[in-house]
mmCIF file of C-alpha atoms in Angstrom:
data_model
loop_
_atom_site.group_PDB
_atom_site.id
_atom_site.type_symbol
_atom_site.label_atom_id
_atom_site.label_comp_id
_atom_site.label_asym_id
_atom_site.label_seq_id
_atom_site.Cartn_x
_atom_site.Cartn_y
_atom_site.Cartn_z
ATOM 1 C CA UNK A 266 -17.802 41.690 5.664
ATOM 2 C CA UNK A 267 -19.498 38.670 3.275
ATOM 3 C CA UNK A 268 -22.435 39.405 4.607
ATOM 4 C CA UNK A 269 -22.681 35.610 5.732
ATOM 5 C CA UNK A 270 -24.415 35.605 9.379
ATOM 6 C CA UNK A 271 -23.560 33.070 12.118
ATOM 7 C CA UNK A 272 -26.660 31.959 14.598
ATOM 8 C CA UNK A 273 -24.763 30.003 17.865
ATOM 9 C CA UNK A 274 -27.770 28.641 19.989
ATOM 10 C CA UNK A 275 -27.449 29.765 24.076
ATOM 11 C CA UNK A 276 -28.685 28.573 27.076
ATOM 12 C CA UNK A 277 -29.083 31.607 29.904
ATOM 13 C CA UNK A 278 -31.556 31.721 32.298
ATOM 14 C CA UNK A 279 -33.471 33.632 33.330
ATOM 15 C CA UNK A 280 -32.686 36.142 37.108
ATOM 16 C CA UNK A 281 -35.724 34.427 39.592
ATOM 17 C CA UNK A 282 -37.050 36.671 41.923
ATOM 18 C CA UNK A 283 -34.258 37.450 44.826
ATOM 19 C CA UNK A 284 -34.433 35.397 47.827
ATOM 20 C CA UNK A 285 -35.469 37.511 50.676
ATOM 21 C CA UNK A 286 -33.561 35.526 53.603
ATOM 22 C CA UNK A 287 -30.959 37.750 51.435
ATOM 23 C CA UNK A 288 -28.602 34.632 49.201
ATOM 24 C CA UNK A 289 -27.156 34.994 45.974
ATOM 25 C CA UNK A 290 -28.969 34.098 42.749
ATOM 26 C CA UNK A 291 -26.584 31.678 40.645
ATOM 27 C CA UNK A 292 -27.108 32.138 36.807
ATOM 28 C CA UNK A 293 -26.062 30.580 33.903
ATOM 29 C CA UNK A 294 -25.249 31.223 30.321
ATOM 30 C CA UNK A 295 -23.725 27.649 28.270
ATOM 31 C CA UNK A 296 -24.233 27.235 24.539
ATOM 32 C CA UNK A 297 -26.885 24.428 24.696
ATOM 33 C CA UNK A 298 -25.851 22.747 21.665
ATOM 34 C CA UNK A 299 -21.840 22.490 20.764
ATOM 35 C CA UNK A 300 -19.087 19.362 18.539
ATOM 36 C CA UNK A 301 -18.278 16.729 20.534
ATOM 37 C CA UNK A 302 -15.158 16.850 22.236
ATOM 38 C CA UNK A 303 -14.997 20.347 22.013
ATOM 39 C CA UNK A 304 -15.008 22.740 24.449
ATOM 40 C CA UNK A 305 -17.978 24.305 26.146
ATOM 41 C CA UNK A 306 -16.872 27.778 28.148
ATOM 42 C CA UNK A 307 -19.263 28.424 30.686
ATOM 43 C CA UNK A 308 -19.880 31.970 33.019
ATOM 44 C CA UNK A 309 -21.682 32.599 35.975
ATOM 45 C CA UNK A 310 -21.203 35.407 35.183
ATOM 46 C CA UNK A 311 -24.669 36.610 36.107
ATOM 47 C CA UNK A 312 -24.623 35.830 39.332
ATOM 48 C CA UNK A 313 -25.049 38.500 41.299
ATOM 49 C CA UNK A 314 -25.966 38.880 46.302
ATOM 50 C CA UNK A 315 -29.123 40.553 46.776
ATOM 51 C CA UNK A 316 -27.565 42.330 49.460
ATOM 52 C CA UNK A 317 -25.307 44.627 48.509
ATOM 53 C CA UNK A 318 -22.550 41.775 49.040
ATOM 54 C CA UNK A 319 -20.140 39.980 46.281
ATOM 55 C CA UNK A 320 -20.184 36.316 44.698
ATOM 56 C CA UNK A 321 -16.671 34.955 46.565
ATOM 57 C CA UNK A 322 -17.494 31.518 45.342
ATOM 58 C CA UNK A 323 -18.846 28.991 41.583
ATOM 59 C CA UNK A 324 -19.184 25.842 42.446
ATOM 60 C CA UNK A 325 -19.913 23.549 39.048
ATOM 61 C CA UNK A 326 -21.415 20.004 39.394
ATOM 62 C CA UNK A 327 -20.919 19.035 35.315
ATOM 63 C CA UNK A 328 -22.798 16.116 35.213
ATOM 64 C CA UNK A 329 -25.497 16.557 37.458
ATOM 65 C CA UNK A 330 -24.297 13.191 40.155
ATOM 66 C CA UNK A 331 -24.597 16.147 42.819
ATOM 67 C CA UNK A 332 -21.090 15.768 43.307
ATOM 68 C CA UNK A 333 -19.214 19.574 43.253
ATOM 69 C CA UNK A 334 -16.435 19.129 41.980
ATOM 70 C CA UNK A 335 -15.338 22.229 40.121
ATOM 71 C CA UNK A 336 -15.126 25.041 42.837
ATOM 72 C CA UNK A 337 -13.677 28.168 40.865
ATOM 73 C CA UNK A 338 -13.463 32.135 42.832
ATOM 74 C CA UNK A 339 -14.238 33.090 39.145
ATOM 75 C CA UNK A 340 -16.932 32.075 36.872
ATOM 76 C CA UNK A 341 -15.824 30.568 33.721
ATOM 77 C CA UNK A 342 -14.498 27.512 33.591
ATOM 78 C CA UNK A 343 -14.865 24.719 30.564
ATOM 79 C CA UNK A 344 -14.915 20.988 30.350
ATOM 80 C CA UNK A 345 -14.992 18.836 27.181
ATOM 81 C CA UNK A 346 -18.092 17.772 25.275
ATOM 82 C CA UNK A 347 -18.767 14.318 25.577
ATOM 83 C CA UNK A 348 -20.385 11.657 23.508
ATOM 84 C CA UNK A 349 -23.042 12.889 21.315
ATOM 85 C CA UNK A 350 -24.630 9.806 23.322
ATOM 86 C CA UNK A 351 -24.812 12.034 26.457
ATOM 87 C CA UNK A 352 -26.654 15.064 26.859
ATOM 88 C CA UNK A 353 -24.676 17.239 29.744
ATOM 89 C CA UNK A 354 -26.473 18.373 32.290
ATOM 90 C CA UNK A 355 -24.947 21.053 34.589
ATOM 91 C CA UNK A 356 -26.214 22.827 38.317
ATOM 92 C CA UNK A 357 -24.057 25.697 39.568
ATOM 93 C CA UNK A 358 -24.109 27.442 43.386
ATOM 94 C CA UNK A 359 -22.510 30.289 44.503
ATOM 95 C CA UNK A 360 -21.190 31.485 47.711
ATOM 96 C CA UNK A 361 -21.686 35.497 48.428
ATOM 97 C CA UNK A 362 -20.077 36.789 50.980
ATOM 98 C CA UNK A 363 -21.082 36.323 54.202
ATOM 99 C CA UNK A 364 -21.086 32.465 53.245
ATOM 100 C CA UNK A 365 -24.992 32.491 52.230
ATOM 101 C CA UNK A 366 -25.549 29.502 49.372
ATOM 102 C CA UNK A 367 -27.795 29.942 45.582
ATOM 103 C CA UNK A 368 -30.551 27.982 44.723
ATOM 104 C CA UNK A 369 -28.997 25.683 42.185
ATOM 105 C CA UNK A 370 -29.048 26.616 38.233
ATOM 106 C CA UNK A 371 -29.478 24.211 35.283
ATOM 107 C CA UNK A 372 -28.363 23.405 31.953
ATOM 108 C CA UNK A 373 -28.291 21.018 29.265
ATOM 109 C CA UNK A 374 -25.107 20.657 26.391
ATOM 110 C CA UNK A 375 -26.161 18.346 23.721
ATOM 111 C CA UNK A 376 -23.125 16.940 21.874
ATOM 112 C CA UNK A 377 -23.353 17.167 18.112
ATOM 113 C CA UNK A 378 -22.015 13.741 16.270
ATOM 114 C CA UNK A 379 -18.547 14.551 14.383
ATOM 115 C CA UNK A 380 -17.427 12.116 11.771
ATOM 116 C CA UNK A 381 -13.549 10.547 12.553
ATOM 117 C CA UNK A 382 -11.143 11.936 11.081
ATOM 118 C CA UNK A 383 -8.487 10.305 8.626
ATOM 119 C CA UNK A 384 -4.900 10.772 7.847
ATOM 120 C CA UNK A 385 -3.505 7.498 5.017
ATOM 121 C CA UNK A 386 -0.900 10.376 3.741
ATOM 122 C CA UNK A 387 0.139 11.787 -0.156
ATOM 123 C CA UNK A 388 -0.126 9.374 -2.266
ATOM 124 C CA UNK A 389 2.784 6.450 -3.348
ATOM 125 C CA UNK A 390 5.346 5.460 -5.850
ATOM 126 C CA UNK A 391 6.442 1.705 -5.840
ATOM 127 C CA UNK A 392 8.551 -0.409 -8.122
ATOM 128 C CA UNK A 393 6.404 -3.191 -9.417
ATOM 129 C CA UNK A 394 7.218 -5.755 -6.693
ATOM 130 C CA UNK A 395 7.412 -4.099 -3.789
ATOM 131 C CA UNK A 396 5.217 -4.762 -0.829
ATOM 132 C CA UNK A 397 3.266 -1.643 0.686
ATOM 133 C CA UNK A 398 2.059 -0.911 3.833
ATOM 134 C CA UNK A 399 1.152 2.069 3.767
ATOM 135 C CA UNK A 400 0.451 3.387 7.809
ATOM 136 C CA UNK A 401 -3.460 5.157 8.881
ATOM 137 C CA UNK A 402 -4.185 6.750 11.913
ATOM 138 C CA UNK A 403 -7.816 7.812 12.893
ATOM 139 C CA UNK A 404 -9.532 10.877 15.835
ATOM 140 C CA UNK A 405 -12.594 10.704 16.318
ATOM 141 C CA UNK A 406 -13.416 13.811 18.479
ATOM 142 C CA UNK A 407 -15.400 11.879 21.246
ATOM 143 C CA UNK A 408 -11.987 10.522 22.072
ATOM 144 C CA UNK A 409 -11.139 13.773 23.132
ATOM 145 C CA UNK A 410 -12.659 14.724 26.966
ATOM 146 C CA UNK A 411 -11.196 11.081 28.313
ATOM 147 C CA UNK A 412 -9.083 10.247 26.950
ATOM 148 C CA UNK A 413 -6.523 8.641 29.770
ATOM 149 C CA UNK A 414 -10.066 6.394 30.131
ATOM 150 C CA UNK A 415 -10.835 3.723 29.131
ATOM 151 C CA UNK A 416 -12.074 3.765 25.987
ATOM 152 C CA UNK A 417 -16.046 5.442 26.648
ATOM 153 C CA UNK A 418 -16.259 7.498 23.295
ATOM 154 C CA UNK A 419 -17.390 6.552 19.436
ATOM 155 C CA UNK A 420 -16.035 3.653 18.538
ATOM 156 C CA UNK A 421 -14.535 3.792 14.643
ATOM 157 C CA UNK A 422 -15.306 1.386 11.845
ATOM 158 C CA UNK A 423 -13.102 1.294 8.873
ATOM 159 C CA UNK A 424 -11.693 -0.929 6.012
ATOM 160 C CA UNK A 425 -10.082 -0.181 2.826
ATOM 161 C CA UNK A 426 -9.868 -1.552 -1.699
ATOM 162 C CA UNK A 427 -7.111 -0.663 -3.245
ATOM 163 C CA UNK A 428 -8.496 -0.418 -7.152
ATOM 164 C CA UNK A 429 -6.044 -0.672 -11.380
ATOM 165 C CA UNK A 430 -6.909 1.737 -13.241
ATOM 166 C CA UNK A 431 -9.789 0.239 -14.870
ATOM 167 C CA UNK A 432 -11.522 0.509 -11.206
ATOM 168 C CA UNK A 433 -11.803 -3.055 -10.932
ATOM 169 C CA UNK A 434 -10.225 -4.031 -7.534
ATOM 170 C CA UNK A 435 -7.733 -5.509 -6.793
ATOM 171 C CA UNK A 436 -6.589 -5.775 -2.792
ATOM 172 C CA UNK A 437 -9.560 -5.241 0.565
ATOM 173 C CA UNK A 438 -9.129 -5.629 3.975
ATOM 174 C CA UNK A 439 -12.418 -6.355 6.586
ATOM 175 C CA UNK A 440 -14.149 -5.052 8.609
ATOM 176 C CA UNK A 441 -11.533 -2.829 12.320
ATOM 177 C CA UNK A 442 -12.278 -1.249 14.552
ATOM 178 C CA UNK A 443 -11.168 1.882 16.602
ATOM 179 C CA UNK A 444 -12.358 3.176 19.531
ATOM 180 C CA UNK A 445 -9.209 5.049 21.333
ATOM 181 C CA UNK A 446 -6.076 6.598 20.196
ATOM 182 C CA UNK A 447 -4.360 4.024 21.937
ATOM 183 C CA UNK A 448 -5.216 1.221 19.088
ATOM 184 C CA UNK A 449 -4.095 2.188 16.410
ATOM 185 C CA UNK A 450 -5.230 1.713 13.113
ATOM 186 C CA UNK A 451 -4.044 -2.142 10.533
ATOM 187 C CA UNK A 452 -1.964 -0.217 7.213
ATOM 188 C CA UNK A 453 -3.414 -0.472 3.883
ATOM 189 C CA UNK A 454 -1.462 -3.614 2.450
ATOM 190 C CA UNK A 455 -1.011 -4.251 -1.330
ATOM 191 C CA UNK A 456 1.432 -6.312 -2.796
ATOM 192 C CA UNK A 457 2.053 -4.665 -7.027
ATOM 193 C CA UNK A 458 2.841 -7.624 -8.839
ATOM 194 C CA UNK A 459 2.042 -4.969 -12.097
ATOM 195 C CA UNK A 460 3.387 -1.719 -13.231
ATOM 196 C CA UNK A 461 0.230 0.766 -13.502
ATOM 197 C CA UNK A 462 -1.868 3.455 -11.618
ATOM 198 C CA UNK A 463 -3.631 3.015 -8.322
ATOM 199 C CA UNK A 464 -6.677 4.135 -6.049
ATOM 200 C CA UNK A 465 -6.741 3.723 -2.593
ATOM 201 C CA UNK A 466 -10.196 4.167 -0.584
ATOM 202 C CA UNK A 467 -9.722 4.423 2.893
ATOM 203 C CA UNK A 468 -13.071 4.723 4.741
ATOM 204 C CA UNK A 469 -14.508 4.479 8.786
ATOM 205 C CA UNK A 470 -17.618 5.637 9.701
ATOM 206 C CA UNK A 471 -18.389 5.813 13.789
ATOM 207 C CA UNK A 472 -21.118 4.106 15.509
ATOM 208 C CA UNK A 473 -23.059 7.214 15.049
ATOM 209 C CA UNK A 474 -22.408 6.983 11.360
ATOM 210 C CA UNK A 475 -20.861 10.109 10.544
ATOM 211 C CA UNK A 476 -18.987 9.196 8.085
ATOM 212 C CA UNK A 477 -14.973 10.238 6.026
ATOM 213 C CA UNK A 478 -14.077 9.060 2.736
ATOM 214 C CA UNK A 479 -9.845 9.627 1.821
ATOM 215 C CA UNK A 480 -7.506 8.732 -1.442
ATOM 216 C CA UNK A 481 -4.209 8.710 -2.864
ATOM 217 C CA UNK A 482 -2.902 7.245 -6.022
ATOM 218 C CA UNK A 483 -0.728 4.541 -5.720
ATOM 219 C CA UNK A 484 1.773 4.336 -8.996
ATOM 220 C CA UNK A 485 4.030 1.009 -9.836
ATOM 221 C CA UNK A 486 6.598 1.481 -11.625
ATOM 222 C CA UNK A 487 8.149 -1.313 -14.605
ATOM 223 C CA UNK A 488 10.819 -3.739 -13.326
ATOM 224 C CA UNK A 489 12.783 -5.613 -16.009
ATOM 225 C CA UNK A 490 12.406 -9.168 -15.944
ATOM 226 C CA UNK A 491 16.053 -10.741 -15.309
ATOM 227 C CA UNK A 492 17.441 -12.747 -18.534
ATOM 228 C CA UNK A 493 19.960 -15.558 -17.920
ATOM 229 C CA UNK A 494 21.560 -17.394 -21.150
ATOM 230 C CA UNK A 495 23.770 -20.590 -20.813
ATOM 231 C CA UNK A 496 25.829 -22.528 -23.178
ATOM 232 C CA UNK A 497 28.751 -24.320 -23.303
ATOM 233 C CA UNK A 498 31.551 -22.192 -24.757
ATOM 234 C CA UNK A 499 33.223 -24.159 -26.893
ATOM 235 C CA UNK A 500 31.727 -27.174 -29.440
ATOM 236 C CA UNK A 501 31.772 -29.452 -32.317
ATOM 237 C CA UNK A 502 29.881 -28.452 -35.471
ATOM 238 C CA UNK A 503 26.564 -29.855 -34.962
ATOM 239 C CA UNK A 504 24.441 -29.226 -33.019
ATOM 240 C CA UNK A 505 23.728 -26.180 -30.390
ATOM 241 C CA UNK A 506 21.353 -26.556 -27.209
ATOM 242 C CA UNK A 507 20.847 -23.278 -26.010
ATOM 243 C CA UNK A 508 19.900 -22.862 -21.781
ATOM 244 C CA UNK A 509 16.900 -20.137 -21.348
ATOM 245 C CA UNK A 510 15.599 -17.868 -18.082
ATOM 246 C CA UNK A 511 13.428 -14.908 -16.481
ATOM 247 C CA UNK A 512 12.366 -14.310 -13.368
ATOM 248 C CA UNK A 513 9.985 -11.027 -13.901
ATOM 249 C CA UNK A 514 9.179 -9.297 -10.232
ATOM 250 C CA UNK A 515 5.976 -8.456 -10.188
ATOM 251 C CA UNK A 516 3.077 -10.983 -12.585
ATOM 252 C CA UNK A 517 4.266 -10.289 -16.066
ATOM 253 C CA UNK A 518 4.977 -13.589 -17.868
ATOM 254 C CA UNK A 519 7.419 -14.110 -21.250
ATOM 255 C CA UNK A 520 5.316 -14.697 -24.591
ATOM 256 C CA UNK A 521 8.471 -14.895 -27.630
ATOM 257 C CA UNK A 522 12.105 -15.042 -27.257
ATOM 258 C CA UNK A 523 14.146 -13.810 -30.074
ATOM 259 C CA UNK A 524 17.381 -15.395 -30.211
ATOM 260 C CA UNK A 525 20.169 -13.765 -33.509
ATOM 261 C CA UNK A 526 23.087 -17.080 -33.076
ATOM 262 C CA UNK A 527 25.820 -14.868 -34.691
ATOM 263 C CA UNK A 528 25.483 -16.593 -38.007
ATOM 264 C CA UNK A 529 23.537 -15.019 -39.886
ATOM 265 C CA UNK A 530 19.646 -16.805 -38.559
ATOM 266 C CA UNK A 531 17.857 -14.715 -36.658
ATOM 267 C CA UNK A 532 15.277 -17.867 -35.018
ATOM 268 C CA UNK A 533 11.736 -16.119 -33.434
ATOM 269 C CA UNK A 534 10.107 -19.223 -31.038
ATOM 270 C CA UNK A 535 6.573 -18.802 -29.241
ATOM 271 C CA UNK A 536 6.367 -19.001 -26.031
ATOM 272 C CA UNK A 537 8.662 -19.201 -23.040
ATOM 273 C CA UNK A 538 10.719 -22.129 -23.515
ATOM 274 C CA UNK A 539 13.857 -23.370 -21.164
ATOM 275 C CA UNK A 540 15.695 -24.594 -24.645
ATOM 276 C CA UNK A 541 16.193 -24.626 -27.593
ATOM 277 C CA UNK A 542 18.442 -25.602 -30.600
ATOM 278 C CA UNK A 543 20.529 -24.895 -32.985
ATOM 279 C CA UNK A 544 22.414 -26.437 -36.061
ATOM 280 C CA UNK A 545 25.890 -24.677 -36.721
ATOM 281 C CA UNK A 546 28.377 -25.541 -39.531
ATOM 282 C CA UNK A 547 31.677 -24.575 -37.936
ATOM 283 C CA UNK A 548 34.583 -23.391 -37.642
ATOM 284 C CA UNK A 549 33.833 -19.957 -36.642
ATOM 285 C CA UNK A 550 33.457 -17.429 -33.734
ATOM 286 C CA UNK A 551 29.824 -16.458 -32.420
ATOM 287 C CA UNK A 552 28.075 -14.273 -30.082
ATOM 288 C CA UNK A 553 25.274 -15.346 -29.056
ATOM 289 C CA UNK A 554 22.359 -13.057 -28.254
ATOM 290 C CA UNK A 555 18.916 -12.993 -27.613
ATOM 291 C CA UNK A 556 15.581 -10.047 -27.006
ATOM 292 C CA UNK A 557 12.688 -11.261 -24.327
ATOM 293 C CA UNK A 558 9.111 -10.433 -24.611
ATOM 294 C CA UNK A 559 6.807 -9.548 -22.319
ATOM 295 C CA UNK A 560 3.258 -7.453 -21.874
ATOM 296 C CA UNK A 561 4.653 -4.315 -21.065
ATOM 297 C CA UNK A 562 8.075 -4.075 -23.877
ATOM 298 C CA UNK A 563 10.699 -6.524 -24.922
ATOM 299 C CA UNK A 564 14.426 -6.227 -22.925
ATOM 300 C CA UNK A 565 18.254 -7.846 -24.335
ATOM 301 C CA UNK A 566 20.384 -10.805 -23.118
ATOM 302 C CA UNK A 567 24.001 -12.307 -24.103
ATOM 303 C CA UNK A 568 25.558 -15.082 -23.544
ATOM 304 C CA UNK A 569 29.165 -14.418 -21.538
ATOM 305 C CA UNK A 570 31.779 -14.233 -24.504
ATOM 306 C CA UNK A 571 32.113 -16.202 -27.147
ATOM 307 C CA UNK A 572 31.302 -19.731 -28.950
ATOM 308 C CA UNK A 573 34.637 -21.952 -30.009
ATOM 309 C CA UNK A 574 31.790 -23.729 -33.604
ATOM 310 C CA UNK A 575 35.103 -26.199 -34.101
ATOM 311 C CA UNK A 576 35.103 -28.696 -36.814
ATOM 312 C CA UNK A 577 35.021 -31.557 -37.504
ATOM 313 C CA UNK A 578 36.375 -33.856 -41.071
ATOM 314 C CA UNK A 579 35.475 -37.258 -42.398
ATOM 315 C CA UNK A 580 36.130 -39.986 -45.755
ATOM 316 C CA UNK A 581 33.927 -41.699 -47.221
ATOM 317 C CA UNK A 582 34.439 -44.568 -49.632
ATOM 318 C CA UNK A 583 31.956 -46.055 -52.040
ATOM 319 C CA UNK A 584 31.899 -49.154 -54.399
ATOM 320 C CA UNK A 585 29.343 -50.957 -55.967
ATOM 321 C CA UNK A 586 28.314 -52.641 -52.790
ATOM 322 C CA UNK A 587 27.989 -49.193 -51.319
ATOM 323 C CA UNK A 588 30.456 -50.488 -48.720
ATOM 324 C CA UNK A 589 31.183 -47.440 -46.526
ATOM 325 C CA UNK A 590 33.924 -46.381 -43.629
ATOM 326 C CA UNK A 591 33.473 -43.122 -42.413
ATOM 327 C CA UNK A 592 35.849 -41.223 -39.829
ATOM 328 C CA UNK A 593 36.645 -38.236 -37.242
ATOM 329 C CA UNK A 594 39.350 -36.127 -36.374
ATOM 330 C CA UNK A 595 39.145 -33.278 -34.080
ATOM 331 C CA UNK A 596 42.251 -30.837 -35.685
ATOM 332 C CA UNK A 597 43.760 -29.103 -33.406
ATOM 333 C CA UNK A 598 44.995 -24.671 -34.492
ATOM 334 C CA UNK A 599 48.208 -25.491 -36.583
ATOM 335 C CA UNK A 600 48.419 -28.242 -36.817
ATOM 336 C CA UNK A 601 47.816 -30.846 -39.770
ATOM 337 C CA UNK A 602 45.218 -32.908 -40.450
ATOM 338 C CA UNK A 603 46.144 -36.505 -43.132
ATOM 339 C CA UNK A 604 43.848 -38.969 -43.758
ATOM 340 C CA UNK A 605 44.341 -42.248 -44.805
ATOM 341 C CA UNK A 606 42.568 -44.312 -46.514
ATOM 342 C CA UNK A 607 42.665 -48.408 -47.339
ATOM 343 C CA UNK A 608 40.298 -49.291 -51.073
ATOM 344 C CA UNK A 609 38.764 -53.020 -50.090
ATOM 345 C CA UNK A 610 39.342 -55.979 -53.245
ATOM 346 C CA UNK A 611 36.844 -54.551 -54.615
ATOM 347 C CA UNK A 612 36.198 -53.844 -58.376
ATOM 348 C CA UNK A 613 34.845 -51.041 -59.747
ATOM 349 C CA UNK A 614 35.692 -46.640 -59.202
ATOM 350 C CA UNK A 615 36.578 -45.533 -56.115
ATOM 351 C CA UNK A 616 36.014 -42.169 -54.424
ATOM 352 C CA UNK A 617 37.592 -40.258 -51.675
ATOM 353 C CA UNK A 618 35.793 -36.423 -49.993
ATOM 354 C CA UNK A 619 37.795 -34.740 -47.210
ATOM 355 C CA UNK A 620 35.245 -32.570 -45.152
ATOM 356 C CA UNK A 621 35.814 -29.281 -43.603
#
């Protein structure tokens, strides 16, 4: 009703003159061109018995090798069209109710090549660092006509390429082949080392030149790096060493660290060092926080628990000869520190400093 007209070529054998001996006449109706692997409907319904009898048997030679492989009481058998490299020659003879056999009627059926079909599923989502194996299914119509026979249809060559959002290839395969439904194509392999949107394109081409292409999107989501801060929980005032470590499931790299030392000092370090130091003046209890930055963002980390910074004491005496004595004592919680000093036998003033 849309005005489209479909045309399908058919071969109908011309009716020969009836044989003088009353034998029946065989006639074949068949499409001249079909898709490879398609089911072909034949008809011998135009056959007739010239002496008024009836046709009781139809004998079909479907590859014209002299062997009549199908014998039917009805006139309409079917067969699977072969690969398009084959022209199928068909012969028919019929037998009437008197036992008379006709001469042969002939037909030719050519198969058109059909591109293989490919199924790679739908779009895929994965976390950064995941290794994907996307299954692939390939079929070709030429494989249908002899599914249990050794491979004899089209050889299908396939490959794939995966590109990032900029169109640059990041993964690909070499060419492989299949020629049977029993052969499983290799999957699409992809290690998602960085977040982003990728396009996987799979191409299959049969040995007659027909090709098919299928594409899906692979969306890889960001996974934050794992950050670790390590350091002693209690130290004397002075230099403190903080160890830094990071691991990332992808290929992201830390570009800088920012350390909040908990005493009002915030320090930014370029790069990804394994440790960093800071001078503390105690006593104090501090909480150390840090952030690390890569190309995808900034992430938080903290040292477990507070760090206790303990004080130390020194006694210094000076004479005109610049004599100096220095001592150290650690003050336990709740105790009293008593500092003693002995002045050397020299002249001049002497100073005493107790520093906490």
